[in-house]
Coordinates of C-alpha atoms in Angstrom, one line a residue:
M86 CA -32.2 -4.5 20.1
K87 CA -29.8 -1.6 20.4
A88 CA -26.1 -2.3 20.2
I89 CA -22.9 -0.6 21.2
C90 CA -19.9 -0.9 18.9
F91 CA -16.7 0.0 20.8
Y92 CA -13.5 0.7 18.9
F93 CA -10.2 1.6 20.6
Q94 CA -7.1 2.9 18.9
I95 CA -3.4 2.2 19.9
H96 CA -0.8 4.2 18.1
Q97 CA 2.7 5.6 18.9
P98 CA 5.0 7.1 16.3
F99 CA 8.8 6.7 16.2
R100 CA 9.7 10.2 17.4
L101 CA 12.6 12.0 15.8
K102 CA 15.7 13.1 17.6
R103 CA 17.1 16.6 17.2
Y104 CA 18.6 16.5 13.8
R105 CA 20.7 19.5 12.7
F106 CA 21.4 20.8 9.2
F107 CA 25.0 19.7 9.5
D108 CA 23.9 16.1 10.2
I109 CA 22.5 15.8 6.6
G110 CA 24.6 13.3 4.7
N111 CA 26.5 12.3 7.8
D112 CA 24.0 10.7 10.2
H113 CA 21.4 8.4 8.8
Y114 CA 19.7 7.4 12.1
Y115 CA 16.8 9.7 12.9
Y116 CA 15.1 8.4 16.0
D117 CA 15.0 9.3 19.7
D118 CA 15.2 5.8 21.1
F119 CA 15.2 7.0 24.7
A120 CA 12.0 9.0 24.3
N121 CA 10.2 6.3 22.3
D122 CA 11.0 3.7 24.9
D123 CA 10.1 6.0 27.8
I124 CA 6.8 7.2 26.3
I125 CA 5.3 3.9 25.2
T126 CA 6.5 2.1 28.4
R127 CA 4.9 4.8 30.6
I128 CA 1.6 4.9 28.7
A129 CA 1.5 1.1 28.4
H130 CA 1.7 0.7 32.2
Q131 CA -0.5 3.7 33.0
S132 CA -3.1 3.1 30.3
Y133 CA -2.8 0.3 27.7
I134 CA -2.1 -2.6 30.0
P135 CA -4.7 -1.8 32.8
A136 CA -7.3 -1.0 30.1
A137 CA -6.6 -4.3 28.2
E138 CA -6.9 -6.2 31.5
T139 CA -10.2 -4.4 32.2
L140 CA -11.5 -5.4 28.8
L141 CA -10.5 -9.0 29.4
R142 CA -12.4 -9.1 32.8
M143 CA -15.4 -7.5 31.1
I144 CA -15.4 -10.3 28.5
E145 CA -15.1 -13.0 31.1
D146 CA -17.6 -11.5 33.7
S147 CA -20.2 -11.0 31.0
G148 CA -20.0 -14.5 29.7
R149 CA -18.3 -13.2 26.6
K150 CA -21.2 -11.0 25.7
F151 CA -19.0 -7.9 25.8
K152 CA -17.3 -7.3 22.5
C153 CA -15.2 -4.6 21.0
A154 CA -12.6 -3.7 18.3
I155 CA -9.0 -2.6 18.5
S156 CA -6.9 -1.0 15.9
I157 CA -3.1 -0.9 16.3
S158 CA -0.8 0.8 13.8
G159 CA 2.2 -1.2 12.5
V160 CA 4.7 1.2 14.0
A161 CA 3.0 0.9 17.4
L162 CA 3.1 -2.9 17.1
E163 CA 6.9 -2.7 16.4
Q164 CA 7.4 -0.6 19.6
I165 CA 5.2 -2.9 21.7
E166 CA 7.3 -5.9 20.5
M167 CA 10.5 -4.0 21.4
Y168 CA 9.7 -2.2 24.6
V169 CA 6.5 -3.7 26.2
P170 CA 6.0 -7.3 25.0
E171 CA 3.8 -8.0 28.1
L172 CA 1.2 -5.8 26.5
L173 CA 1.3 -7.9 23.3
D174 CA 0.6 -11.0 25.4
I175 CA -2.5 -9.4 26.8
L176 CA -3.7 -8.3 23.4
K177 CA -3.2 -11.8 22.1
K178 CA -5.4 -13.1 25.0
L179 CA -8.1 -10.6 24.1
V180 CA -8.1 -11.6 20.4
A181 CA -8.1 -15.3 21.4
T182 CA -11.5 -14.8 23.2
G183 CA -13.2 -14.3 19.9
C184 CA -14.8 -11.1 21.3
V185 CA -12.2 -8.6 20.2
E186 CA -11.8 -7.7 16.5
I187 CA -8.6 -6.3 15.0
L188 CA -9.2 -3.6 12.4
A189 CA -7.1 -2.9 9.3
E190 CA -5.3 0.4 8.8
T191 CA -2.2 1.8 7.3
Y192 CA 1.0 0.3 8.7
A193 CA 2.7 3.7 9.3
H194 CA -0.4 5.5 10.5
S195 CA 0.1 7.6 7.4
L196 CA -1.7 10.1 5.2
S197 CA -0.9 8.0 2.1
S198 CA -4.6 7.8 1.2
L199 CA -4.5 11.5 0.5
A200 CA -1.4 11.3 -1.7
D201 CA -0.7 8.0 -3.3
P202 CA -3.3 5.2 -3.8
D203 CA -0.6 2.6 -4.5
E204 CA 1.2 3.5 -1.3
F205 CA -2.1 3.3 0.7
A206 CA -2.9 -0.1 -0.7
N207 CA 0.6 -1.4 0.0
Q208 CA 0.6 -0.2 3.6
V209 CA -2.8 -1.7 4.4
K210 CA -1.5 -5.0 3.0
V211 CA 1.7 -4.8 5.0
H212 CA -0.4 -4.1 8.2
D213 CA -2.7 -6.9 7.4
E214 CA 0.3 -9.3 7.2
K215 CA 1.6 -8.0 10.5
V216 CA -1.7 -8.5 12.2
H217 CA -1.9 -12.1 10.8
E218 CA 1.6 -12.8 11.9
L219 CA 1.0 -11.7 15.5
F220 CA -2.6 -12.5 16.1
G221 CA -3.5 -15.2 13.5
V222 CA -6.5 -13.2 12.1
R223 CA -7.3 -11.2 9.0
P224 CA -9.0 -7.9 9.4
K225 CA -12.4 -7.5 7.6
V226 CA -13.2 -3.9 8.4
L227 CA -10.8 -0.9 7.7
R228 CA -10.1 2.1 9.9
N229 CA -8.1 4.6 8.0
T230 CA -5.6 6.9 9.8
E231 CA -7.5 9.3 12.0
L232 CA -10.7 8.0 10.5
I233 CA -9.9 9.9 7.2
Y234 CA -12.5 9.0 4.5
C235 CA -14.1 10.3 1.4
D236 CA -16.0 8.9 -1.6
D237 CA -12.8 8.5 -3.7
L238 CA -11.5 5.9 -1.2
A239 CA -14.6 3.7 -1.1
P240 CA -14.1 1.8 -4.4
Q241 CA -10.4 1.1 -3.5
I242 CA -11.3 -0.1 0.0
L243 CA -14.0 -2.4 -1.4
A244 CA -11.6 -3.7 -4.1
M245 CA -9.1 -4.6 -1.3
G246 CA -11.7 -7.0 0.1
Y247 CA -13.0 -5.1 3.2
K248 CA -16.7 -5.4 4.2
G249 CA -16.9 -2.0 5.9
V250 CA -15.1 1.2 6.8
I251 CA -15.1 3.2 10.0
T252 CA -15.2 7.0 9.9
E253 CA -16.4 10.2 11.7
G254 CA -20.0 11.1 12.0
A255 CA -19.3 14.7 11.1
K256 CA -22.2 17.1 11.5
H257 CA -21.5 19.0 8.3
I258 CA -21.8 15.7 6.4
L259 CA -24.8 14.1 8.2
G260 CA -26.9 17.3 8.5
W261 CA -30.2 16.1 9.9
K262 CA -29.2 12.4 9.7
S263 CA -28.2 10.4 12.7
P264 CA -24.9 8.5 13.1
N265 CA -26.7 5.6 14.8
Y266 CA -27.4 3.7 11.6
V267 CA -25.4 1.6 9.1
Y268 CA -24.9 3.5 5.9
A269 CA -23.6 2.4 2.4
A270 CA -20.9 4.3 0.6
A271 CA -22.4 6.3 -2.2
S272 CA -19.4 5.6 -4.6
A273 CA -19.4 1.9 -3.7
P274 CA -22.8 0.8 -2.3
K275 CA -21.5 -2.7 -1.3
L276 CA -19.1 -1.0 1.2
K277 CA -20.8 -0.5 4.6
M278 CA -20.1 2.6 6.8
L279 CA -20.0 2.9 10.5
L280 CA -20.1 6.5 11.8
K281 CA -18.7 7.6 15.1
N282 CA -21.2 9.0 17.6
D283 CA -19.3 12.2 18.2
K284 CA -21.2 13.3 21.4
L285 CA -21.3 10.0 23.2
S286 CA -17.6 9.2 22.4
D287 CA -16.4 12.6 23.5
D288 CA -18.4 12.4 26.7
I289 CA -16.0 9.7 27.8
T290 CA -12.8 10.9 26.1
F291 CA -12.9 14.6 27.0
R292 CA -15.7 15.4 29.4
F293 CA -15.7 12.4 31.8
S294 CA -13.7 14.2 34.6
N295 CA -14.7 17.8 33.8
T296 CA -16.3 19.1 36.9
N297 CA -17.8 22.1 35.0
W298 CA -19.7 19.8 32.7
S299 CA -23.5 19.8 33.3
E300 CA -23.6 16.0 33.3
Y301 CA -20.8 15.5 35.7
P302 CA -20.3 13.0 37.3
L303 CA -20.9 10.5 34.5
T304 CA -21.9 7.0 35.7
A305 CA -22.3 3.8 33.8
D306 CA -26.1 3.5 34.4
K307 CA -26.7 7.1 33.3
Y308 CA -24.6 6.6 30.2
I309 CA -26.4 3.4 29.2
G310 CA -29.7 5.1 30.0
W311 CA -28.9 7.7 27.3
I312 CA -28.5 5.0 24.7
A313 CA -31.5 2.9 25.8
D314 CA -33.8 6.0 25.7
T315 CA -33.0 6.9 22.1
P316 CA -35.7 6.3 19.4
A317 CA -36.4 2.6 18.8
E318 CA -35.2 2.7 15.2
E319 CA -31.7 3.8 16.1
Q320 CA -29.9 0.5 16.4
I321 CA -26.1 1.0 16.7
F322 CA -24.0 3.4 18.7
N323 CA -20.4 3.6 17.5
L324 CA -18.2 4.7 20.4
F325 CA -14.7 5.3 18.9
M326 CA -11.8 6.6 21.0
T327 CA -8.1 6.1 21.7
L328 CA -7.3 3.5 24.4
E329 CA -5.2 6.2 26.1
T330 CA -8.6 7.6 27.2
F331 CA -8.4 5.2 30.1
G332 CA -5.6 6.0 32.5
E333 CA -3.9 8.7 30.4
L334 CA -6.4 11.3 29.2
Q335 CA -8.7 10.4 32.1
N336 CA -6.5 9.3 35.0
R337 CA -7.2 6.3 37.2
Q338 CA -8.3 8.5 40.1
S339 CA -11.2 9.8 38.0
G340 CA -12.9 6.4 38.2
I341 CA -12.7 5.8 34.5
F342 CA -11.8 2.1 34.8
Q343 CA -14.7 1.4 37.2
F344 CA -17.0 3.2 34.8
L345 CA -15.8 1.1 31.8
E346 CA -16.0 -2.2 33.7
A347 CA -19.6 -1.5 34.9
L348 CA -21.0 -0.8 31.4
P349 CA -21.8 -4.5 30.5
R350 CA -23.9 -5.0 33.6
F351 CA -26.1 -2.0 33.1
A352 CA -26.3 -2.7 29.3
A353 CA -27.7 -6.1 30.1
E354 CA -30.3 -4.6 32.4
R355 CA -31.5 -2.2 29.7
G356 CA -31.4 -4.8 26.8
V357 CA -28.4 -3.2 25.1
E358 CA -25.8 -5.6 23.5
F359 CA -22.3 -5.2 22.3
I360 CA -21.1 -6.1 18.8
T361 CA -18.0 -5.9 16.7
P362 CA -17.7 -3.8 13.5
T363 CA -17.9 -7.0 11.3
E364 CA -21.0 -8.1 13.1
A365 CA -22.5 -4.7 12.7
V366 CA -22.0 -4.5 8.9
S367 CA -23.1 -8.1 8.5
K368 CA -26.3 -8.1 10.6
I369 CA -27.7 -4.6 10.6
K370 CA -29.6 -3.4 7.6
V371 CA -28.3 -0.4 5.6
V372 CA -30.8 2.6 5.8
A373 CA -29.3 4.7 3.0
E374 CA -26.3 5.6 1.0
L375 CA -24.1 8.4 2.2
G376 CA -21.9 10.6 0.1
I377 CA -18.8 12.3 1.5
P378 CA -17.2 14.3 -1.4
F379 CA -14.3 15.8 0.7
P380 CA -12.0 14.1 3.2
I381 CA -13.2 14.0 6.8
S382 CA -11.5 12.9 10.0
W383 CA -12.1 12.7 13.7
A384 CA -9.5 15.4 14.5
D385 CA -10.1 19.0 15.7
E386 CA -13.3 21.0 15.5
A387 CA -13.4 21.1 11.7
R388 CA -13.3 17.3 11.4
D389 CA -11.3 17.6 8.2
T390 CA -7.6 17.1 7.3
S391 CA -6.5 20.6 8.4
A392 CA -4.9 19.1 11.5
W393 CA -2.1 17.7 9.2
L394 CA -2.4 19.8 6.0
G395 CA -3.8 23.1 7.2
N396 CA -0.8 25.4 6.7
Q397 CA 2.1 25.8 4.2
L398 CA 4.6 24.2 6.5
Q399 CA 2.6 21.0 6.5
K400 CA 1.9 21.0 2.8
E401 CA 5.5 21.6 1.8
A402 CA 6.7 18.7 4.0
F403 CA 3.9 16.5 2.8
D404 CA 4.6 17.2 -0.9
K405 CA 8.3 16.8 -0.4
L406 CA 7.9 13.4 1.3
Y407 CA 5.6 11.9 -1.3
S408 CA 7.6 13.2 -4.2
V409 CA 9.9 10.2 -3.8
A410 CA 7.2 7.7 -3.1
E411 CA 7.5 5.8 -6.4
R412 CA 11.3 5.6 -6.2
V413 CA 11.2 4.2 -2.7
R414 CA 8.7 1.6 -3.7
L415 CA 11.0 0.5 -6.5
C416 CA 14.0 0.0 -4.1
D417 CA 14.9 -3.2 -2.2
D418 CA 16.8 -1.5 0.6
R419 CA 15.2 -2.7 3.8
R420 CA 16.5 0.1 6.0
L421 CA 15.4 2.8 3.5
K422 CA 11.9 1.3 3.4
Q423 CA 11.8 1.2 7.2
D424 CA 12.6 4.9 7.4
W425 CA 10.1 5.5 4.7
Y426 CA 7.3 4.1 6.9
Y427 CA 8.5 5.8 10.0
L428 CA 8.7 9.2 8.3
Q429 CA 5.1 8.9 7.0
A430 CA 3.5 8.9 10.4
S431 CA 0.8 11.5 10.5
D432 CA 2.1 12.7 13.9
H433 CA 5.1 14.5 12.2
F434 CA 2.6 16.8 10.3
F435 CA 0.3 17.1 13.4
Y436 CA 3.2 18.7 15.3
M437 CA 3.6 21.4 12.6
S438 CA 0.0 22.7 13.1
T439 CA -0.2 26.4 13.9
K440 CA -3.8 26.3 15.1
H441 CA -4.8 28.2 18.3
Q442 CA -7.3 27.9 21.1
A443 CA -8.7 24.4 21.9
D444 CA -7.3 22.7 18.8
G445 CA -3.9 24.3 19.4
E446 CA -3.9 23.0 23.0
I447 CA -4.4 19.5 21.8
H448 CA -1.6 19.8 19.2
S449 CA 0.8 21.2 21.9
L450 CA -0.1 18.5 24.3
Y451 CA 1.2 15.7 22.1
S452 CA 4.1 17.6 20.4
P453 CA 7.7 17.0 21.7
Y454 CA 8.7 20.3 20.1
D455 CA 8.6 23.8 21.5
S456 CA 6.9 25.2 18.4
P457 CA 5.5 24.0 15.1
Y458 CA 8.4 25.8 13.3
Q459 CA 10.9 23.7 15.2
A460 CA 8.9 20.6 14.3
F461 CA 9.0 21.6 10.6
T462 CA 12.8 22.4 10.6
N463 CA 13.7 19.2 12.3
Y464 CA 11.6 17.1 10.0
M465 CA 12.8 18.8 6.9
N466 CA 16.4 18.2 7.9
V467 CA 15.7 14.5 8.4
L468 CA 13.8 14.4 5.1
A469 CA 16.6 16.0 3.2
D470 CA 19.0 13.3 4.4
F471 CA 16.5 10.6 3.5
I472 CA 16.1 12.0 0.0
V473 CA 19.9 12.1 -0.5
R474 CA 19.9 8.4 0.3
V475 CA 17.1 7.7 -2.2
E476 CA 19.0 9.7 -4.9
E477 CA 22.1 7.7 -4.2
Q478 CA 20.2 4.6 -5.3
Y479 CA 18.1 6.2 -8.0
P480 CA 19.4 9.6 -9.3
L481 CA 16.8 12.3 -10.0
S482 CA 18.4 12.8 -13.4
I483 CA 16.6 9.6 -14.4
E484 CA 12.8 10.1 -14.9
N485 CA 10.5 7.9 -13.0
E486 CA 9.1 6.2 -16.1
E487 CA 12.6 5.5 -17.5
L488 CA 13.7 4.3 -14.1
N489 CA 10.7 2.1 -13.8
S490 CA 11.3 0.6 -17.3
L491 CA 15.0 -0.1 -16.4
L492 CA 14.1 -1.7 -13.1
T493 CA 11.3 -3.7 -14.8
T494 CA 13.9 -5.0 -17.3
I495 CA 16.3 -5.8 -14.6
R496 CA 13.7 -7.7 -12.5
N497 CA 12.5 -9.5 -15.6
Q498 CA 16.1 -10.6 -16.3
A499 CA 16.4 -11.6 -12.6
R500 CA 13.3 -13.7 -12.9
E501 CA 14.6 -15.3 -16.1
I502 CA 17.9 -16.1 -14.4
E503 CA 16.0 -17.5 -11.5
T504 CA 13.9 -19.7 -13.8
L505 CA 17.1 -20.9 -15.6
N506 CA 18.7 -21.6 -12.3
K507 CA 15.7 -23.7 -11.3
E508 CA 16.0 -25.6 -14.6
V509 CA 19.7 -26.2 -14.0
S510 CA 19.0 -27.4 -10.4
S511 CA 16.2 -29.7 -11.8
M512 CA 18.6 -31.1 -14.3
R513 CA 21.3 -31.7 -11.7
L514 CA 18.8 -33.5 -9.5
N515 CA 17.8 -35.7 -12.5
I516 CA 21.4 -36.5 -13.2
E517 CA 22.1 -37.3 -9.6
H518 CA 19.0 -39.5 -9.6
Y519 CA 20.1 -41.2 -12.8
N520 CA 23.6 -41.7 -11.4
E521 CA 22.2 -43.2 -8.2
E522 CA 19.9 -45.5 -10.1
H523 CA 22.8 -46.6 -12.4
A524 CA 25.1 -47.2 -9.4
L525 CA 22.3 -49.3 -7.8
R526 CA 21.8 -51.3 -11.0
E527 CA 25.6 -52.0 -11.3
K528 CA 25.7 -52.9 -7.7
A529 CA 22.7 -55.3 -8.2
A530 CA 24.3 -56.8 -11.3
A531 CA 27.6 -57.3 -9.4
A532 CA 25.8 -58.9 -6.5
K533 CA 23.9 -61.2 -8.9
A534 CA 27.1 -62.2 -10.6
A535 CA 28.7 -62.9 -7.3
A536 CA 25.7 -65.0 -6.2
D537 CA 25.8 -67.0 -9.4
A538 CA 29.5 -67.7 -9.1
A539 CA 29.0 -68.8 -5.5
E540 CA 26.2 -71.1 -6.5
G541 CA 28.4 -72.7 -9.2
D542 CA 31.2 -73.3 -6.8
A543 CA 28.8 -74.9 -4.3
A544 CA 27.4 -77.2 -7.0
E545 CA 31.0 -78.4 -7.9
D546 CA 31.7 -79.0 -4.3
V547 CA 28.6 -81.2 -4.0
A548 CA 29.3 -83.2 -7.3
T549 CA 33.0 -84.2 -6.7
P550 CA 32.4 -86.6 -3.8
A551 CA 29.7 -88.5 -5.6
E552 CA 31.8 -89.0 -8.7
A553 CA 34.9 -89.9 -6.7
A554 CA 33.2 -92.7 -4.6
P555 CA 32.8 -95.3 -7.4
A556 CA 36.4 -94.8 -8.5
A557 CA 37.7 -95.3 -4.9
E558 CA 35.5 -98.4 -4.5
T559 CA 36.9 -99.8 -7.8
E560 CA 40.4 -99.3 -6.6
A561 CA 39.7 -101.0 -3.2
K562 CA 38.3 -104.3 -4.7
P563 CA 40.7 -106.9 -6.2
A564 CA 40.3 -107.5 -9.9
K565 CA 38.2 -110.6 -10.7
K566 CA 39.6 -113.3 -13.0
P567 CA 37.6 -113.7 -16.1
R568 CA 35.4 -116.8 -16.0
A569 CA 36.0 -119.7 -18.5
K570 CA 33.4 -120.1 -21.0
K571 CA 31.2 -123.2 -20.4
A572 CA 31.0 -125.8 -23.2
A573 CA 27.8 -125.7 -24.9
P574 CA 25.6 -128.6 -23.8
K575 CA 25.5 -131.6 -26.2
K576 CA 22.3 -132.3 -27.8
A577 CA 20.9 -135.6 -26.6
T578 CA 20.5 -138.2 -29.3
A579 CA 17.7 -140.7 -29.2
K580 CA 18.8 -144.3 -28.6
K581 CA 17.9 -146.6 -31.3
K582 CA 16.1 -149.6 -30.2

């Protein structure tokens, strides 16, 4: 039976305010709160909430046969909690149905996998904890930022405990192969790979309302028909897209919500089912190993990382940011670490892209800046202030290895002090316990002594009347005269005859 694996992405960065050169060292707050509130609130009510409500109805109306996956970046979850908690309530309802899987990803929607393996692992772990805190589940399949993946990442992803990874079905990687199968990572064969069906996904995301498209209008029965009519051996169709597709990229008037809601009915008629990524990697047999030597993504025509690292502006900002990665990880400053996450969002580098034509239009559509150069200047000003704050805690005059050694010594001493404090606390508890027991024993002994004394007094009180009675009786009776002794009887003598 053929299966559709839907995955929807939710992400919004913390956008930066206009930050001048003269603000460096004076202003340590970098974010445009008004814009962040306005944008996520608008998109939530225009897209995320109605789309989530539609998914919930699809699950209920299909008898829970409709299934899908959602990935939400950590920074997006923070904004949802702050600005649109009603969206979080609906997402929790979706997860509670058991038909919606939450995927793992980097907390900051960052490019850390391309720069720092330790930072990548740490962010995925932090995101995993956030998901568990809010939804009570642990992700089993990983979706890296913008579907970035290469062979170098597979062993690490597998070692982190994930069963599968989601990435782009890039044509220059697949060649003659089809994305409609489950593959195994060449560098870690136990890790399963789900590849996005580029054409079918983009038919919904970008071409749905294009009146010049040869397949316009796209209906649910036509779309399911395309899937059902593929070769029998092709088993899975991975449809990956941002949730903004519904209501934002394709507005409500286009009929996009009705199209989405009708899919389960036509799928059932054609014998097509819906499955989650975890079900896909667990149930569907791997057909072959697939090697991806260089990083790929789902962005731009090139399907590589040039959307974020394609020019010198982006590379300079990227290198400058991750030059302090180790020092930031060593620090315990909560605010500094929060800014570290927010500044890693891939969006900041996306805004610096100098691409033209179709790719350039997409970059301009999402960018809050007038030009990539303005985006670069603003970001570098913020980054300069951030690095000043890092240096205040850990001066650059101290090498990373020396700093790490010093901090390790300090932390070891702190742990030793903590251990000693625990021992002191334990001894105090023992002393308190001993004192309590000693006090109880003394109290018990005193009580026993008092009881014994009371018993002795009671015994004396009982004995005194008994002893006094004969004496009183003796005093009451008159003294008797002593009787005279009787004469001894004479012995009878026999009369002589």
